[in-house]
């Protein structure tokens, strides 16, 4: 039955808007709480050094054509030299960052705090939505969907014949979860704790970054062909001066 | 480095404040953001805001940043009493702050008690070995005491950790040039060119050092870099134009028998000479005769 259901405007007033307002408020609250709870992190010397090294190697790669070939080769050797080059990570030292993470108590605490501040509000809000706002159709999605989405979007609604475009409030919750990031960056400025999706992405690719990126830089430096751009500049300068003289 | 728009904005604000218009607070904020060194003006206008109770309370929590800024400006202008007062107020407000501790160590430095300041800085670095500002203050102190080799040593250690800090490379390059250690200066300038290849200043300085080093290969490289400066600045850089002329004549002197090089370079040199003459005609016509004689002597020897 693909009949058009008429949704009560009371749904809009009492479900959609309050849900969004509540999520915004919780986000703001989390931002301030995370600001208070942030411990003073002393950055690790090794990580800082590696980060700077990567920037320097990247600069070398980007602007290699601006320095004379001899200096480029000298620098490349300095970075990639087998014994004590800066970009070489000896096999033994590429330790498992996961193990390192758990053995270091400070880092474990920090990770836990960050995770907590993210997980708890999400769980609570989700439970609240399920408890209060389930069992009815909350909204209609403007475009048609296939039947596969039924289980995802229509969780509280037990009628199997209702069009999949009519969704429950749980999907509104998820929509808000991912969509309010833009709003938060407007209200709270650049640095806000609502970067859930960013944090989730960060969790998957953790401390393994330094040694991998060093290896990547080394390889790209090895491949790089040096094509000194300066001789061309002489001709360009002539052209410029000729323009001026006219 | 400060961009052109920011520079014009800064100058405009400065004029406005100088001539009695308002806007002192915006001026101070802009100075702080751009990290420009205008200590006298900062001191004058900062103090006028701080001494006026109404304006001070309207700043709210920003007044502490202003205290810090005025304290540093006062130390730069050697009004140590003003600095001491500001720091005392800051210390009362933030009794455990490392930032205030750093200001106190800077005050010791300004007073000239080098040993105590050195002790203070070392203790800060023990707590946090990655504090960039403290490292730089230590280098500045060594330089101020005249201990240039110590400054070089500290700066090298700093650069081992923070190798992407181009201001530090620039400082090191200038120190090397002042000590005539040109080969090391060449390395530093190469680092600068790598990190900011489109800034003509670095190319110019590099070319200068290469020309000073001498030797045919260096001279040819120097000429190429002077040419790149002309390209990057649209021909307006007088120093680069002179550089081209000097390089060509020096190369000609060194390599008397090479015809191919001469033919290529002659055009560039004559073009540069014409551009120079035009420039002088516009800006300093009374010196034009000096220029023409100098250029003629260069051409004769090449």
PDB file of C-alpha atoms in Angstrom, chain A residues 40 42-45 48-49 52-53 55-56 59-60 63-64 66-68 70-71 75 79 86 228 230-231 233-234 236-242 244-246, chain B residues 128 130 132 160-165 169 187 190-191 193-195 197 203 206 217 221 223-225 227-228 230-231 234-235 241 264 267-268 271-272 275 278:
ATOM      1  CA  UNK A  40      48.081  18.884  30.349  1.00  0.00           C
ATOM      2  CA  UNK A  42      53.492  16.785  27.607  1.00  0.00           C
ATOM      3  CA  UNK A  43      54.100  15.864  23.988  1.00  0.00           C
ATOM      4  CA  UNK A  44      56.513  13.094  23.365  1.00  0.00           C
ATOM      5  CA  UNK A  45      59.869  14.316  22.105  1.00  0.00           C
ATOM      6  CA  UNK A  48      57.480  15.799  17.695  1.00  0.00           C
ATOM      7  CA  UNK A  49      60.838  15.165  16.127  1.00  0.00           C
ATOM      8  CA  UNK A  52      59.043  17.853  12.048  1.00  0.00           C
ATOM      9  CA  UNK A  53      61.248  15.476  10.099  1.00  0.00           C
ATOM     10  CA  UNK A  55      57.554  18.132   7.220  1.00  0.00           C
ATOM     11  CA  UNK A  56      61.159  18.771   6.284  1.00  0.00           C
ATOM     12  CA  UNK A  59      59.480  20.245   1.747  1.00  0.00           C
ATOM     13  CA  UNK A  60      62.545  18.690   0.182  1.00  0.00           C
ATOM     14  CA  UNK A  63      60.865  22.121  -3.796  1.00  0.00           C
ATOM     15  CA  UNK A  64      63.685  19.834  -4.894  1.00  0.00           C
ATOM     16  CA  UNK A  66      64.907  24.817  -6.692  1.00  0.00           C
ATOM     17  CA  UNK A  67      68.218  23.772  -5.225  1.00  0.00           C
ATOM     18  CA  UNK A  68      71.345  22.706  -7.084  1.00  0.00           C
ATOM     19  CA  UNK A  70      74.630  18.484  -5.669  1.00  0.00           C
ATOM     20  CA  UNK A  71      72.867  19.751  -2.575  1.00  0.00           C
ATOM     21  CA  UNK A  75      70.355  15.807   1.360  1.00  0.00           C
ATOM     22  CA  UNK A  79      67.884  11.121   4.759  1.00  0.00           C
ATOM     23  CA  UNK A  86      67.066  10.107   9.295  1.00  0.00           C
ATOM     24  CA  UNK A 228      66.900  21.723 -11.815  1.00  0.00           C
ATOM     25  CA  UNK A 230      66.949  27.364 -12.299  1.00  0.00           C
ATOM     26  CA  UNK A 231      68.385  27.485 -15.842  1.00  0.00           C
ATOM     27  CA  UNK A 233      64.744  31.113 -14.784  1.00  0.00           C
ATOM     28  CA  UNK A 234      67.499  32.891 -16.586  1.00  0.00           C
ATOM     29  CA  UNK A 236      62.366  34.004 -17.871  1.00  0.00           C
ATOM     30  CA  UNK A 237      64.274  36.836 -16.260  1.00  0.00           C
ATOM     31  CA  UNK A 238      65.395  37.988 -19.692  1.00  0.00           C
ATOM     32  CA  UNK A 239      61.816  38.025 -20.835  1.00  0.00           C
ATOM     33  CA  UNK A 240      60.762  40.016 -17.789  1.00  0.00           C
ATOM     34  CA  UNK A 241      63.475  42.575 -18.278  1.00  0.00           C
ATOM     35  CA  UNK A 242      62.671  42.913 -21.929  1.00  0.00           C
ATOM     36  CA  UNK A 244      60.296  46.324 -18.598  1.00  0.00           C
ATOM     37  CA  UNK A 245      62.636  47.932 -21.050  1.00  0.00           C
ATOM     38  CA  UNK A 246      59.887  48.439 -23.547  1.00  0.00           C
TER      39      UNK A 246
ATOM     40  CA  UNK B 128      59.094  20.495  29.461  1.00  0.00           C
ATOM     41  CA  UNK B 130      59.758  20.701  24.075  1.00  0.00           C
ATOM     42  CA  UNK B 132      60.069  26.155  21.713  1.00  0.00           C
ATOM     43  CA  UNK B 160      67.795  18.893  15.587  1.00  0.00           C
ATOM     44  CA  UNK B 161      64.403  18.565  17.182  1.00  0.00           C
ATOM     45  CA  UNK B 162      62.404  21.252  15.435  1.00  0.00           C
ATOM     46  CA  UNK B 163      63.767  21.034  11.956  1.00  0.00           C
ATOM     47  CA  UNK B 164      60.795  22.569  10.218  1.00  0.00           C
ATOM     48  CA  UNK B 165      61.105  25.955  11.914  1.00  0.00           C
ATOM     49  CA  UNK B 169      67.092  28.397   9.980  1.00  0.00           C
ATOM     50  CA  UNK B 187      73.187  25.013   3.655  1.00  0.00           C
ATOM     51  CA  UNK B 190      68.990  26.012   0.928  1.00  0.00           C
ATOM     52  CA  UNK B 191      66.751  24.821   3.760  1.00  0.00           C
ATOM     53  CA  UNK B 193      64.443  27.896  -0.136  1.00  0.00           C
ATOM     54  CA  UNK B 194      63.143  24.354   0.267  1.00  0.00           C
ATOM     55  CA  UNK B 195      60.525  25.359   2.777  1.00  0.00           C
ATOM     56  CA  UNK B 197      60.503  28.409  -2.609  1.00  0.00           C
ATOM     57  CA  UNK B 203      66.930  33.297  -3.268  1.00  0.00           C
ATOM     58  CA  UNK B 206      71.504  32.535  -1.240  1.00  0.00           C
ATOM     59  CA  UNK B 217      80.461  27.078 -10.475  1.00  0.00           C
ATOM     60  CA  UNK B 221      74.690  29.288  -9.768  1.00  0.00           C
ATOM     61  CA  UNK B 223      73.666  34.268 -11.503  1.00  0.00           C
ATOM     62  CA  UNK B 224      70.850  31.792 -11.950  1.00  0.00           C
ATOM     63  CA  UNK B 225      69.441  32.645  -8.572  1.00  0.00           C
ATOM     64  CA  UNK B 227      67.705  35.687 -12.356  1.00  0.00           C
ATOM     65  CA  UNK B 228      65.073  33.808 -10.391  1.00  0.00           C
ATOM     66  CA  UNK B 230      64.156  39.037 -10.998  1.00  0.00           C
ATOM     67  CA  UNK B 231      61.541  36.640 -12.222  1.00  0.00           C
ATOM     68  CA  UNK B 234      59.000  41.220 -11.794  1.00  0.00           C
ATOM     69  CA  UNK B 235      62.322  42.939 -12.294  1.00  0.00           C
ATOM     70  CA  UNK B 241      69.977  43.505 -11.182  1.00  0.00           C
ATOM     71  CA  UNK B 264      74.223  33.632 -23.517  1.00  0.00           C
ATOM     72  CA  UNK B 267      72.028  39.600 -23.319  1.00  0.00           C
ATOM     73  CA  UNK B 268      70.935  39.176 -19.756  1.00  0.00           C
ATOM     74  CA  UNK B 271      69.067  43.899 -20.229  1.00  0.00           C
ATOM     75  CA  UNK B 272      69.798  44.146 -16.538  1.00  0.00           C
ATOM     76  CA  UNK B 275      66.682  48.122 -16.396  1.00  0.00           C
ATOM     77  CA  UNK B 278      65.838  53.166 -16.169  1.00  0.00           C
TER      78      UNK B 278
END
